[in-house]
Structure formats: C-alpha cells, structure tokens
Short mmCIF file of C-alpha atoms and ligand atoms in Angstrom, two decimals:
data_model
loop_
_atom_site.label_atom_id
_atom_site.label_comp_id
_atom_site.label_asym_id
_atom_site.label_seq_id
_atom_site.Cartn_x
_atom_site.Cartn_y
_atom_site.Cartn_z
CA MET N 1 -34.84 -48.61 -16.19
CA THR N 2 -32.68 -49.58 -19.41
CA GLN N 3 -31.18 -47.24 -21.55
CA ASP N 4 -33.89 -47.92 -24.20
CA THR N 5 -36.72 -46.95 -21.88
CA TRP N 6 -34.93 -43.73 -21.01
CA LEU N 7 -34.30 -42.87 -24.63
CA ARG N 8 -38.05 -43.23 -25.17
CA LEU N 9 -39.13 -41.13 -22.14
CA ARG N 10 -36.63 -38.32 -22.69
CA GLU N 11 -38.33 -37.50 -25.87
CA ASP N 12 -41.13 -35.81 -23.95
CA LEU N 13 -38.64 -33.48 -22.21
CA ARG N 14 -37.52 -32.05 -25.44
CA LYS N 15 -40.45 -29.74 -26.00
CA ARG N 16 -40.32 -28.68 -22.37
CA VAL N 17 -36.87 -27.74 -22.05
CA GLY N 18 -36.19 -26.47 -25.76
CA LYS N 19 -34.05 -27.99 -28.35
CA ASP N 20 -30.80 -26.53 -27.10
CA ASN N 21 -30.98 -27.41 -23.52
CA PHE N 22 -32.18 -30.90 -24.38
CA THR N 23 -29.20 -31.43 -26.77
CA THR N 24 -26.80 -30.25 -24.18
CA TRP N 25 -28.14 -31.43 -20.86
CA ILE N 26 -30.62 -34.36 -21.43
CA GLU N 27 -29.43 -36.33 -24.48
CA PRO N 28 -25.89 -36.97 -22.72
CA LEU N 29 -27.67 -38.52 -19.81
CA VAL N 30 -27.05 -42.29 -19.77
CA SER N 31 -29.39 -44.50 -17.66
CA ALA N 32 -27.64 -46.59 -15.23
CA GLY N 33 -30.57 -48.23 -13.88
CA LEU N 34 -33.01 -48.13 -10.88
CA GLN N 35 -32.43 -49.35 -7.52
CA ASP N 36 -33.88 -48.39 -4.22
CA GLU N 37 -36.22 -45.93 -5.72
CA THR N 38 -33.20 -44.01 -6.89
CA ALA N 39 -32.84 -43.55 -10.77
CA ARG N 40 -29.14 -43.39 -11.74
CA PHE N 41 -27.51 -41.52 -14.57
CA LEU N 42 -24.23 -41.56 -16.00
CA VAL N 43 -22.60 -37.95 -16.53
CA PRO N 44 -19.38 -37.00 -18.01
CA ASN N 45 -18.32 -35.14 -14.94
CA SER N 46 -19.57 -33.40 -11.70
CA PHE N 47 -20.46 -30.00 -13.13
CA PHE N 48 -22.77 -31.72 -15.52
CA GLY N 49 -24.57 -33.54 -12.62
CA ASP N 50 -24.90 -30.61 -10.56
CA TRP N 51 -26.23 -28.61 -13.32
CA VAL N 52 -28.81 -31.25 -14.51
CA LYS N 53 -29.67 -31.69 -10.89
CA ARG N 54 -30.32 -28.28 -9.99
CA ASN N 55 -32.24 -27.39 -13.40
CA TYR N 56 -33.98 -30.44 -14.37
CA ALA N 57 -34.27 -32.97 -11.75
CA ASP N 58 -37.86 -32.37 -10.84
CA MET N 59 -38.84 -32.63 -14.64
CA ILE N 60 -36.92 -35.77 -15.07
CA LEU N 61 -38.51 -37.29 -12.01
CA HIS N 62 -42.07 -36.19 -12.90
CA ARG N 63 -41.62 -37.80 -16.34
CA LEU N 64 -40.22 -41.10 -14.92
CA GLN N 65 -43.18 -41.33 -12.40
CA ASP N 66 -45.86 -40.41 -14.89
CA ALA N 67 -44.48 -43.37 -17.17
CA GLY N 68 -44.99 -45.60 -13.81
CA ILE N 69 -41.33 -45.77 -12.84
CA ALA N 70 -40.93 -45.92 -9.12
CA ALA N 71 -38.37 -43.38 -8.86
CA VAL N 72 -38.41 -40.83 -5.98
CA ARG N 73 -34.77 -39.38 -6.41
CA LEU N 74 -32.09 -39.20 -8.78
CA GLU N 75 -28.54 -39.68 -8.59
CA PHE N 76 -25.83 -38.61 -11.14
CA LEU N 77 -22.58 -40.90 -11.27
CA GLN N 78 -19.70 -39.60 -12.65
CA ASP N 79 -18.21 -41.66 -15.40
CA PRO N 80 -14.55 -40.94 -16.79
CA LYS N 81 -15.01 -43.83 -18.99
CA LEU N 82 -17.81 -42.02 -20.89
CA ARG N 83 -15.32 -39.14 -21.59
CA ALA N 84 -12.74 -41.32 -22.83
CA ASP N 85 -15.07 -43.32 -24.75
CA ALA N 86 -16.37 -40.17 -26.51
CA ARG N 87 -12.92 -39.08 -27.53
CA ALA N 88 -12.30 -42.49 -29.16
CA THR N 89 -15.93 -42.55 -30.85
CA GLU N 90 -16.90 -40.89 -34.08
CA PRO N 91 -20.15 -38.98 -33.20
CA LYS N 92 -23.22 -41.07 -34.32
CA ALA N 93 -26.04 -39.57 -36.01
CA ASN N 94 -28.55 -40.95 -33.45
CA GLY N 95 -26.83 -42.68 -30.80
CA HIS N 96 -26.19 -41.25 -27.33
CA ALA N 97 -22.38 -41.87 -27.36
CA GLY N 98 -21.75 -39.01 -29.88
CA THR N 99 -23.56 -36.57 -28.35
CA ALA N 100 -23.20 -37.55 -24.70
CA LEU N 101 -19.50 -36.35 -24.55
CA ARG N 102 -19.87 -33.02 -26.35
CA PRO N 103 -19.36 -31.10 -23.25
CA ALA N 104 -16.38 -33.37 -22.20
CA THR N 105 -14.72 -33.17 -25.52
CA ARG N 106 -15.19 -29.54 -25.58
CA ARG N 107 -13.45 -29.50 -22.35
CA ARG N 108 -10.25 -30.65 -23.53
CA LYS N 109 -9.43 -27.47 -25.44
CA PRO N 110 -6.79 -25.76 -23.38
CA ILE N 111 -7.78 -22.54 -22.01
CA ALA N 112 -5.76 -19.42 -23.47
CA ALA N 113 -5.30 -16.10 -21.99
CA GLU N 114 -7.35 -14.63 -24.56
CA ASP N 115 -10.32 -16.95 -23.85
CA LEU N 116 -10.65 -15.13 -20.23
CA PRO N 117 -13.53 -12.77 -20.51
CA GLY N 118 -11.84 -10.07 -18.40
CA ALA N 119 -9.99 -6.78 -19.64
CA PRO N 120 -6.43 -6.37 -19.08
CA PRO N 121 -5.81 -4.05 -15.98
CA ASP N 122 -5.64 -0.24 -16.61
CA PRO N 123 -1.70 0.60 -16.47
CA ARG N 124 -2.45 3.88 -14.85
CA PHE N 125 -4.25 2.22 -11.80
CA THR N 126 -1.16 1.15 -9.61
CA PHE N 127 -0.26 1.19 -6.00
CA ASP N 128 2.23 3.97 -7.01
CA SER N 129 -0.51 6.15 -8.21
CA PHE N 130 -2.91 5.65 -5.41
CA VAL N 131 -2.61 8.06 -2.69
CA VAL N 132 -3.28 6.69 0.87
CA GLY N 133 -4.89 8.53 3.66
CA LYS N 134 -6.94 7.75 6.62
CA PRO N 135 -10.12 6.86 5.07
CA ASN N 136 -8.47 4.16 2.64
CA ALA N 137 -5.52 2.88 4.44
CA LEU N 138 -6.93 -0.40 5.51
CA ALA N 139 -8.36 -1.12 2.27
CA HIS N 140 -4.97 -0.33 0.53
CA ALA N 141 -3.04 -2.34 3.18
CA ALA N 142 -5.27 -5.40 2.46
CA ALA N 143 -5.05 -4.89 -1.43
CA ARG N 144 -1.44 -4.91 -1.12
CA ARG N 145 -1.30 -8.06 1.08
CA VAL N 146 -3.34 -9.91 -1.61
CA ALA N 147 -0.90 -8.34 -4.30
CA GLU N 148 2.02 -9.95 -2.81
CA GLY N 149 0.59 -13.23 -4.01
CA SER N 150 2.39 -14.87 -1.07
CA GLY N 151 -0.42 -17.48 -0.04
CA VAL N 152 -3.97 -16.74 0.84
CA THR N 153 -4.40 -14.95 4.28
CA PHE N 154 -8.20 -13.91 3.83
CA ASN N 155 -10.59 -14.98 1.20
CA PRO N 156 -12.48 -13.14 -0.12
CA LEU N 157 -11.09 -9.89 0.23
CA PHE N 158 -14.27 -7.92 0.20
CA LEU N 159 -13.90 -4.05 -0.61
CA TYR N 160 -16.90 -1.67 -0.31
CA GLY N 161 -17.60 1.97 -0.37
CA GLY N 162 -19.27 4.64 -2.31
CA VAL N 163 -18.87 5.68 -5.67
CA GLY N 164 -15.36 6.92 -6.91
CA LEU N 165 -13.34 6.09 -3.74
CA GLY N 166 -10.91 3.97 -5.31
CA LYS N 167 -12.30 0.51 -5.35
CA THR N 168 -11.78 -0.37 -9.00
CA HIS N 169 -8.21 1.48 -8.96
CA LEU N 170 -7.15 -1.08 -6.14
CA MET N 171 -8.33 -4.05 -7.96
CA HIS N 172 -6.39 -3.06 -11.09
CA ALA N 173 -3.37 -2.21 -8.63
CA ILE N 174 -3.51 -5.61 -7.76
CA ALA N 175 -3.76 -7.30 -11.24
CA ASN N 176 -0.97 -4.94 -12.42
CA HIS N 177 1.30 -5.85 -9.40
CA LEU N 178 0.83 -9.52 -9.84
CA ALA N 179 1.24 -9.24 -13.55
CA THR N 180 4.79 -7.81 -13.00
CA ARG N 181 5.82 -10.08 -9.94
CA HIS N 182 4.05 -13.26 -10.58
CA GLY N 183 3.23 -13.45 -14.32
CA ASP N 184 2.52 -17.02 -14.05
CA LEU N 185 -0.27 -16.63 -12.14
CA ARG N 186 -3.78 -16.38 -14.10
CA VAL N 187 -5.47 -13.42 -12.92
CA LEU N 188 -8.83 -12.58 -14.11
CA TYR N 189 -10.40 -9.20 -13.32
CA LEU N 190 -14.08 -8.49 -14.42
CA SER N 191 -17.18 -6.51 -13.76
CA ALA N 192 -19.96 -8.50 -12.33
CA GLU N 193 -22.02 -7.14 -15.26
CA LYS N 194 -19.58 -8.86 -17.52
CA PHE N 195 -19.73 -11.91 -15.48
CA MET N 196 -23.34 -12.00 -16.11
CA TYR N 197 -23.22 -11.40 -19.80
CA SER N 198 -20.53 -14.22 -20.12
CA PHE N 199 -22.79 -16.61 -18.23
CA VAL N 200 -25.96 -15.70 -20.23
CA GLN N 201 -23.88 -16.15 -23.56
CA ALA N 202 -22.46 -19.36 -22.62
CA LEU N 203 -26.03 -20.62 -21.77
CA ARG N 204 -27.18 -19.50 -25.03
CA GLU N 205 -24.27 -20.96 -27.13
CA GLN N 206 -24.35 -24.05 -24.95
CA THR N 207 -20.64 -23.59 -23.64
CA ILE N 208 -21.41 -23.70 -20.13
CA MET N 209 -19.17 -26.27 -19.36
CA ASP N 210 -16.20 -23.88 -20.93
CA PHE N 211 -17.58 -21.11 -19.04
CA LYS N 212 -17.27 -23.04 -15.76
CA GLU N 213 -14.05 -24.60 -16.48
CA LEU N 214 -12.71 -21.07 -17.51
CA PHE N 215 -13.62 -19.41 -14.15
CA ARG N 216 -12.45 -22.41 -12.12
CA SER N 217 -8.90 -22.39 -13.62
CA VAL N 218 -7.88 -18.98 -12.54
CA ASP N 219 -5.70 -18.23 -9.49
CA VAL N 220 -7.16 -15.02 -8.81
CA LEU N 221 -10.49 -13.79 -9.52
CA MET N 222 -11.56 -10.25 -9.13
CA VAL N 223 -15.19 -9.28 -9.59
CA ASP N 224 -16.01 -5.48 -9.52
CA ASP N 225 -19.35 -3.95 -8.44
CA LEU N 226 -20.94 -7.34 -7.17
CA GLN N 227 -24.00 -5.44 -6.44
CA PHE N 228 -25.00 -5.56 -9.88
CA ILE N 229 -26.04 -9.26 -9.83
CA ALA N 230 -28.42 -8.43 -6.72
CA GLY N 231 -31.77 -10.03 -7.95
CA LYS N 232 -30.45 -11.75 -10.78
CA ASP N 233 -30.79 -15.27 -9.26
CA SER N 234 -29.19 -17.68 -11.81
CA THR N 235 -26.14 -15.50 -12.28
CA GLN N 236 -25.95 -15.41 -8.34
CA GLU N 237 -26.29 -19.12 -8.16
CA GLU N 238 -23.44 -19.57 -10.98
CA PHE N 239 -21.19 -16.98 -9.02
CA PHE N 240 -21.71 -18.68 -5.73
CA HIS N 241 -20.52 -22.25 -7.17
CA THR N 242 -17.60 -20.49 -8.93
CA PHE N 243 -16.87 -18.86 -5.66
CA ASN N 244 -16.94 -21.93 -3.71
CA ALA N 245 -14.97 -24.02 -6.35
CA LEU N 246 -12.13 -21.35 -6.19
CA VAL N 247 -12.15 -21.07 -2.19
CA ASP N 248 -12.10 -24.75 -2.08
CA GLN N 249 -8.83 -24.78 -4.31
CA ASN N 250 -7.41 -22.13 -2.13
CA LYS N 251 -7.58 -19.49 -4.93
CA GLN N 252 -7.65 -15.86 -4.20
CA ILE N 253 -10.84 -13.88 -4.67
CA VAL N 254 -11.24 -10.18 -4.58
CA LEU N 255 -14.74 -8.43 -4.68
CA SER N 256 -15.96 -4.96 -4.38
CA ALA N 257 -19.38 -3.53 -4.02
CA ASP N 258 -21.05 -0.17 -3.23
CA ARG N 259 -22.02 -1.52 0.14
CA ALA N 260 -21.21 -4.08 2.69
CA PRO N 261 -22.19 -7.67 1.92
CA GLY N 262 -24.86 -7.94 4.39
CA GLU N 263 -26.38 -4.69 2.94
CA ILE N 264 -26.83 -5.95 -0.44
CA LYS N 265 -30.61 -6.43 -1.13
CA ASP N 266 -31.89 -9.33 -3.16
CA MET N 267 -28.64 -11.41 -2.59
CA GLU N 268 -29.14 -15.01 -1.21
CA GLU N 269 -28.29 -15.33 2.34
CA ARG N 270 -26.02 -18.10 2.01
CA ILE N 271 -24.17 -15.93 -0.48
CA LYS N 272 -23.97 -13.00 1.83
CA SER N 273 -22.74 -15.25 4.56
CA ARG N 274 -19.85 -16.65 2.52
CA LEU N 275 -18.83 -13.26 1.19
CA GLN N 276 -18.14 -12.12 5.02
CA CYS N 277 -15.76 -15.09 5.58
CA GLY N 278 -12.74 -13.36 4.44
CA LEU N 279 -11.78 -9.57 5.10
CA VAL N 280 -14.43 -7.00 4.64
CA VAL N 281 -12.93 -3.38 4.23
CA ASP N 282 -14.48 -0.17 3.92
CA LEU N 283 -13.27 2.75 1.89
CA HIS N 284 -14.48 5.63 3.99
CA PRO N 285 -15.43 8.97 2.24
CA THR N 286 -12.46 10.93 1.64
CA ASP N 287 -11.32 13.55 4.18
CA TYR N 288 -9.55 16.69 3.55
CA GLU N 289 -5.93 15.56 3.69
CA LEU N 290 -6.60 12.81 1.27
CA ARG N 291 -8.09 15.00 -1.29
CA LEU N 292 -5.39 17.65 -0.80
CA GLY N 293 -2.88 14.59 -1.38
CA ILE N 294 -4.67 13.44 -4.44
CA LEU N 295 -4.83 16.90 -5.92
CA GLN N 296 -1.03 17.29 -5.32
CA GLN N 297 -0.52 13.96 -7.03
CA LYS N 298 -2.52 15.41 -10.10
CA VAL N 299 -0.46 18.48 -10.38
CA ASP N 300 2.80 16.50 -10.02
CA GLN N 301 1.74 14.25 -13.00
CA ALA N 302 0.39 17.08 -14.88
CA ARG N 303 3.75 18.75 -14.48
CA ARG N 304 5.42 15.85 -16.32
CA THR N 305 3.96 16.66 -19.68
CA ASN N 306 3.54 20.39 -18.95
CA PRO N 307 6.43 21.62 -16.87
CA SER N 308 5.40 25.16 -17.02
CA LEU N 309 2.22 24.50 -15.14
CA VAL N 310 1.99 26.88 -12.23
CA VAL N 311 -0.69 26.55 -9.41
CA ALA N 312 -1.11 29.45 -7.26
CA PRO N 313 -0.95 28.98 -3.57
CA GLY N 314 -4.31 28.14 -1.78
CA VAL N 315 -5.88 26.72 -4.99
CA LEU N 316 -5.59 23.12 -3.90
CA GLU N 317 -6.79 23.77 -0.62
CA PHE N 318 -9.73 25.46 -1.70
CA ILE N 319 -10.57 22.72 -4.20
CA ALA N 320 -10.18 20.16 -1.37
CA HIS N 321 -12.38 22.22 1.06
CA ARG N 322 -15.07 22.65 -1.86
CA ILE N 323 -15.36 19.41 -3.73
CA THR N 324 -15.94 16.84 -1.20
CA SER N 325 -18.10 14.25 -3.18
CA ASN N 326 -15.48 11.89 -4.45
CA VAL N 327 -12.22 11.34 -6.19
CA ARG N 328 -13.66 11.08 -9.78
CA VAL N 329 -15.16 14.52 -9.52
CA LEU N 330 -11.95 15.76 -8.06
CA GLU N 331 -10.08 14.32 -10.99
CA GLY N 332 -12.42 15.50 -13.63
CA ALA N 333 -12.15 19.17 -12.20
CA MET N 334 -8.40 19.12 -12.26
CA THR N 335 -8.51 17.80 -15.84
CA ARG N 336 -10.57 20.47 -16.84
CA LEU N 337 -8.40 23.11 -15.05
CA PHE N 338 -5.30 22.03 -16.58
CA ALA N 339 -6.93 22.02 -20.13
CA MET N 340 -8.09 25.64 -19.34
CA ALA N 341 -4.67 26.72 -18.01
CA GLU N 342 -3.13 25.25 -21.04
CA LEU N 343 -5.57 26.91 -23.63
CA VAL N 344 -5.25 30.19 -22.12
CA GLY N 345 -1.61 29.90 -21.04
CA ARG N 346 -1.62 31.25 -17.65
CA GLU N 347 -1.18 29.99 -14.03
CA ILE N 348 -4.18 28.33 -12.26
CA THR N 349 -5.36 30.95 -9.81
CA LEU N 350 -8.29 30.94 -7.59
CA GLU N 351 -10.13 33.16 -10.17
CA LEU N 352 -9.69 30.73 -12.83
CA VAL N 353 -10.70 27.77 -10.56
CA GLN N 354 -14.10 29.99 -9.67
CA ASP N 355 -14.72 30.59 -13.35
CA SER N 356 -14.02 27.43 -14.91
CA LEU N 357 -15.26 25.06 -12.20
CA ALA N 358 -18.49 27.12 -11.45
CA ASP N 359 -20.82 24.17 -12.24
CA ILE N 360 -19.03 21.59 -10.20
CA LEU N 361 -18.84 23.96 -7.25
CA ARG N 362 -22.42 24.72 -7.43
CA ALA N 363 -23.27 21.22 -7.59
CA SER N 364 -21.10 20.44 -4.54
CA ASP N 365 -22.65 23.47 -2.61
CA ARG N 366 -26.34 21.92 -2.84
CA LYS N 367 -24.95 19.70 -0.13
CA VAL N 368 -26.08 19.68 3.36
CA SER N 369 -27.81 22.34 5.33
CA ILE N 370 -27.07 23.27 8.96
CA ASP N 371 -30.59 22.36 9.89
CA GLU N 372 -30.24 18.93 8.43
CA ILE N 373 -26.91 18.32 10.22
CA GLN N 374 -28.37 19.33 13.48
CA ARG N 375 -31.66 17.16 13.07
CA LYS N 376 -29.58 14.15 12.10
CA VAL N 377 -27.14 14.44 14.87
CA ALA N 378 -29.99 15.08 17.34
CA GLU N 379 -31.76 11.95 16.07
CA HIS N 380 -28.49 9.97 16.04
CA TYR N 381 -27.51 10.64 19.62
CA ASN N 382 -31.18 10.51 20.94
CA VAL N 383 -31.11 14.29 22.12
CA LYS N 384 -33.41 17.04 21.81
CA LEU N 385 -32.83 19.36 18.99
CA ALA N 386 -33.58 22.16 21.31
CA ASP N 387 -30.86 20.98 23.71
CA LEU N 388 -28.21 20.52 20.86
CA VAL N 389 -28.61 24.14 20.06
CA GLY N 390 -29.32 25.31 23.73
CA PRO N 391 -27.17 26.26 26.76
CA LYS N 392 -26.88 22.88 28.49
CA ARG N 393 -23.25 21.93 29.22
CA HIS N 394 -23.75 18.40 30.13
CA ARG N 395 -21.30 15.87 28.37
CA THR N 396 -24.10 14.07 26.76
CA ILE N 397 -25.38 17.00 25.26
CA ALA N 398 -22.02 18.74 24.79
CA ARG N 399 -20.33 16.15 22.78
CA PRO N 400 -23.25 15.48 20.03
CA ARG N 401 -23.23 19.38 19.77
CA GLN N 402 -19.40 19.43 18.97
CA VAL N 403 -20.11 16.48 16.41
CA ALA N 404 -22.57 18.83 14.84
CA MET N 405 -20.36 21.80 14.89
CA TYR N 406 -17.65 19.63 13.31
CA LEU N 407 -19.93 18.44 10.62
CA CYS N 408 -21.31 21.80 9.81
CA LYS N 409 -17.81 22.91 9.21
CA VAL N 410 -16.71 19.99 6.86
CA LEU N 411 -20.03 19.63 5.16
CA THR N 412 -21.09 23.15 4.50
CA THR N 413 -19.52 26.36 3.26
CA ARG N 414 -20.74 28.35 6.19
CA SER N 415 -18.32 30.34 8.21
CA LEU N 416 -17.76 29.85 11.77
CA PRO N 417 -19.36 32.79 12.95
CA GLU N 418 -22.52 31.85 10.69
CA ILE N 419 -22.34 28.38 12.35
CA GLY N 420 -22.13 30.28 15.79
CA ARG N 421 -25.29 31.97 15.21
CA ARG N 422 -27.12 28.70 14.20
CA PHE N 423 -26.10 27.08 17.54
CA GLY N 424 -27.93 29.83 19.72
CA GLY N 425 -25.58 32.54 19.08
CA ARG N 426 -22.50 30.94 20.15
CA ASP N 427 -19.07 32.72 19.53
CA HIS N 428 -16.95 31.49 16.48
CA THR N 429 -14.15 30.58 18.88
CA THR N 430 -16.59 28.13 20.60
CA ILE N 431 -17.41 26.57 17.36
CA LEU N 432 -13.77 26.52 16.36
CA HIS N 433 -13.01 24.68 19.49
CA GLY N 434 -15.68 22.11 19.07
CA VAL N 435 -14.41 21.38 15.72
CA LYS N 436 -10.85 21.14 16.99
CA LYS N 437 -11.81 18.90 19.92
CA VAL N 438 -13.65 16.51 17.51
CA GLU N 439 -10.79 16.19 15.04
CA GLU N 440 -8.61 15.62 18.03
CA LEU N 441 -10.84 12.88 19.43
CA MET N 442 -11.29 11.09 16.11
CA SER N 443 -7.71 9.96 16.05
CA THR N 444 -8.00 8.07 19.40
CA ASP N 445 -12.13 7.32 19.82
CA SER N 446 -13.30 4.77 17.20
CA GLN N 447 -16.67 5.06 18.62
CA LEU N 448 -16.63 8.64 17.55
CA ASN N 449 -15.08 7.83 14.26
CA ASP N 450 -17.73 5.49 13.37
CA ASP N 451 -20.58 7.84 14.53
CA ILE N 452 -19.24 10.59 12.26
CA THR N 453 -18.77 8.12 9.19
CA MET N 454 -22.34 7.00 9.67
CA LEU N 455 -23.71 10.55 9.86
CA ARG N 456 -21.68 11.73 6.88
CA ARG N 457 -23.08 8.93 4.87
CA VAL N 458 -26.52 9.67 5.90
CA LEU N 459 -26.15 13.51 5.31
CA GLN N 460 -24.14 13.05 2.01
CA GLY N 461 -26.76 10.33 0.64
P1 LIG P 1 -14.77 3.25 -7.62
O1 LIG P 1 -14.57 2.04 -8.24
O2 LIG P 1 -14.67 3.17 -6.02
O3 LIG P 1 -16.06 3.67 -7.92
P2 LIG P 1 -12.57 4.12 -8.93
O4 LIG P 1 -11.35 3.18 -8.43
O5 LIG P 1 -12.99 4.04 -10.25
O6 LIG P 1 -13.66 4.34 -7.66
O7 LIG P 1 -11.92 5.55 -8.66
C1 LIG P 1 -12.27 6.81 -9.41
C2 LIG P 1 -11.24 7.49 -10.04
O8 LIG P 1 -10.47 7.96 -8.77
C3 LIG P 1 -10.04 6.86 -10.57
O9 LIG P 1 -9.64 7.59 -11.61
C4 LIG P 1 -9.08 6.42 -9.41
O10 LIG P 1 -7.79 6.53 -10.10
C5 LIG P 1 -9.22 7.96 -8.74
N1 LIG P 1 -8.87 7.49 -7.28
C6 LIG P 1 -9.82 7.03 -6.41
N2 LIG P 1 -8.99 6.85 -5.20
C7 LIG P 1 -7.84 7.49 -5.29
C8 LIG P 1 -6.79 7.47 -4.42
N3 LIG P 1 -6.73 7.28 -3.29
N4 LIG P 1 -5.31 7.95 -5.15
C9 LIG P 1 -5.51 8.25 -6.39
N5 LIG P 1 -6.32 8.12 -7.13
C10 LIG P 1 -7.74 7.66 -6.71
MG1 LIG P 2 -15.72 1.06 -9.53
#
C-alpha cells in the first residue's frame, strides 16, 4: 500500500473518528507498505503507536479490507527520523510531514514543575504531626520507608482504610519529607479524580502525548482515592499504562483507596493484580489509645496559639470514648471546642463538651446495639445466639462470648451492669473480666485481632 493509497483511504475515517482525533492520530500515520498481510505504519514514537493500536486498529483494518487490501493485522513502527524531519520541516498546508510530527514536536517542550497537575503537599500533614498507634503503625512505617527515598523496596505502596484514618495525611507526609530531603526528585501527588480530569482534558485538547510524557517523567507518583476511577474504563486503562511505565523505570508509586485492591468493584482484574504486587497495608479503625493520643496532640498544638487554654481532667478520655468514628470527626469536635473555649473564655469542662458537642455525640451514639453485636458475633463464629448469651462454658462458646462483650463495651455506651444483663444476667465483673481477657489476647493473637477488626468493620459500616 503506497502512501498515496493510504491518503485516499484514510479520508473515510475522518467522519468516523471526528475531526480532532483524525488530526491527532490518523493524519500523522505514514504508510510503510504491506507485507505478509500486515499493513505497516510509521509513527513518531511508541506511545503514539500504542494509542492508535488500542483505539483505531479495528477501524483502520476494516477500512483497508473494504478497499480490497489484503491486510489482517497492523504494525506500527517507530521512526525517530520522522521526528527529526519534522523539526526541520516547516508544516505544510496539506502534506503529511507537517501534521505528522505534531505530537513529537510538542513533546520537545521541557516539563516544568508547574506543568504537573498535582497540588503541592499540605505543610500541616507531616510525619511529625501524625500520631502513631497500633492501628496505623504498619502504614506509618511503610510510608516512612518510601519517604527515605533510598531505592524502591516495594512498588506500589498501597494504603487502604476507611474515611478519615490518615491516608491522605501519610501521602502528603511522604511528599513533604521528600521535598526537604530530596528536592531534586520530581514528586507528583494528585487525587484519582484529578488524574481523570487531566486525562479527559488532554484528550479534548489533543495534548495526550504531553500528558503521557508528564506522568512518565516523575520520580514518585502518588494517586489518592483510587476507587474513584472504578468503572471509568479509559481512565483505568491510561492509569494502567502510566503505572506500568513507571514501575518499569523503577519509579516509586504510592496509592490509596478506601478498600483493598481486590475489593474494588469495576476495576479490571489485571490492574487489581498489579496493584497487589507491592506492599498492601491497611489503616485500621482507630482505637481508644490512638484517639487519646491525637486529642492530646491537638491540645498541644492549640496551646501554642492560645497558652491559656485549660482542659479539665477526664475531658479527652470522655471524647476518645465517645467519638469513635474517625479522626476527621475528632478534629472537627476539637476545633469547635477550642473556639467555644476562647469565645466564652473558660476552661474546657465536661459540661462544655456535652453542650457544644451534643450533635456530634448523638451522631456517634446512633451506633451499634447490643443485639446487633451479639447477632453478628454469633454469625461470625457460627454459634447459636442462645448459646452466646446462655450458660455454656465450653471454650468454643466462651471465647466468642467474650469477643461480644468486648465489642459491646467499646462500641456502645452501655455500662458494664447493663451489658451483663443482656448476657443472660451476668455480673458486671464477669463482663469486665471478658473485656480484659480480649484486650490482653489481642496483643498476641493475630487471628483474634483480625476477627475483631472484621466485626468492627461490619458493625460500624
Ligand atoms: P483519609 O485520607 O484516610 O480519609 P485524612 O488523611 O484526610 O484521612 O485524615 C483526616 C484528618 O485526620 C486529617 O486532618 C489528618 O491530619 C487527621 N489524622 C488522621 N490520622 C491521624 C493521625 N494518626 N495523627 C494525626 N492526625 C491524623
Ligand atoms: Mg483522603
């Protein structure tokens, strides 16, 4: 097939792909003849060839076959000369040379920091301001390792967990740390949503080559809330290629999502499996100690601007017990408290807390009922509900029963005697013993730990 034949044939594709796509992707193709039923085209670079192959190969093949050309497959050959020619050649009004090389010519523009679509990291989100506790220790350690910037140990680092547990904070902390220690590294942080919009915009403005080049030029890529691109096929596809290209170049990738890679619906299998190749770590729901630590830190921070701030004993413990949803809610509560305290010029007492946080406390209360906990625990351990609250003492019943007691203590605001009544009229000391036992075992028994994490997640939704 000569170039002339191709120039004639391709005109039919203009309507089918639209003017813009035609100019960007079809016009630049230069026929390199037909051999062994393979129609060959020269393209300025491999991105270009991949793109055309993925999006237009069938259409082109059909067009050729309709015209009686015996092609059953296409091949795209990179021709660097094409690129060099282009730079030297003035664009012609009609010829292929001028338009052919547009993407290549564009690519020559050096990429500046301000071209990167990500936002600069929030200076408040650092490792210093991140309180470490059992639920987030592993995620924190992994993030720190990545932030050292000393070679890629696991790729990608995949952080997942419920809302407000510190995923975004950790990613910013990595970016902040890298910026101070390794200023020469090009670090790009952006949300998956932003990734999608940049991609769509690049398609619209025909700057897809720039887009690809941009993302492939970073040393560390962080994409937050990846679940956002579930079900968005072409964005996923593009992400997958970016991901692979960076991994191939041994560049670090950090991702976050609200669930484990395998649990993201409407995400292609091959992407899910690639996501699991690195280190997948889970940020668990906060526990009481972590919440208390975070509250203490907030008070310390607030004291820096308002040294006269006084918090009555027991206030932080009360809040840590009662507001269990997530750190963002905790922070909101504290911000409001500090403002109130400053406004009315008095110390933060339990009374002030109950007055000014009534709505948040109520929302945290809706929570879980004892019934629900008992039902879910019985289901989880496959024991009868009647046995769970009954008198049987066998271990296979006793342990689940203690787990249920523990969950009632930490997930509801019921007192120990109340909980005791709901477990077949047991004494409050029995409940306390059960709660203590579970707390003790949790530090050594990882199976029990997993059970409890699972149950909490189910119960707290
Ligand atoms: P996610 O991205 O997981 O939804 P964020 O990282 O946005 O959660 O965290 C929500 C808020 O809680 C942020 O203001 C963050 O600074 C704060 N936060 C979360 N975890 C911690 C922690 N361990 N120590 C201090 N602040 C935290
Ligand atoms: Mg986030």
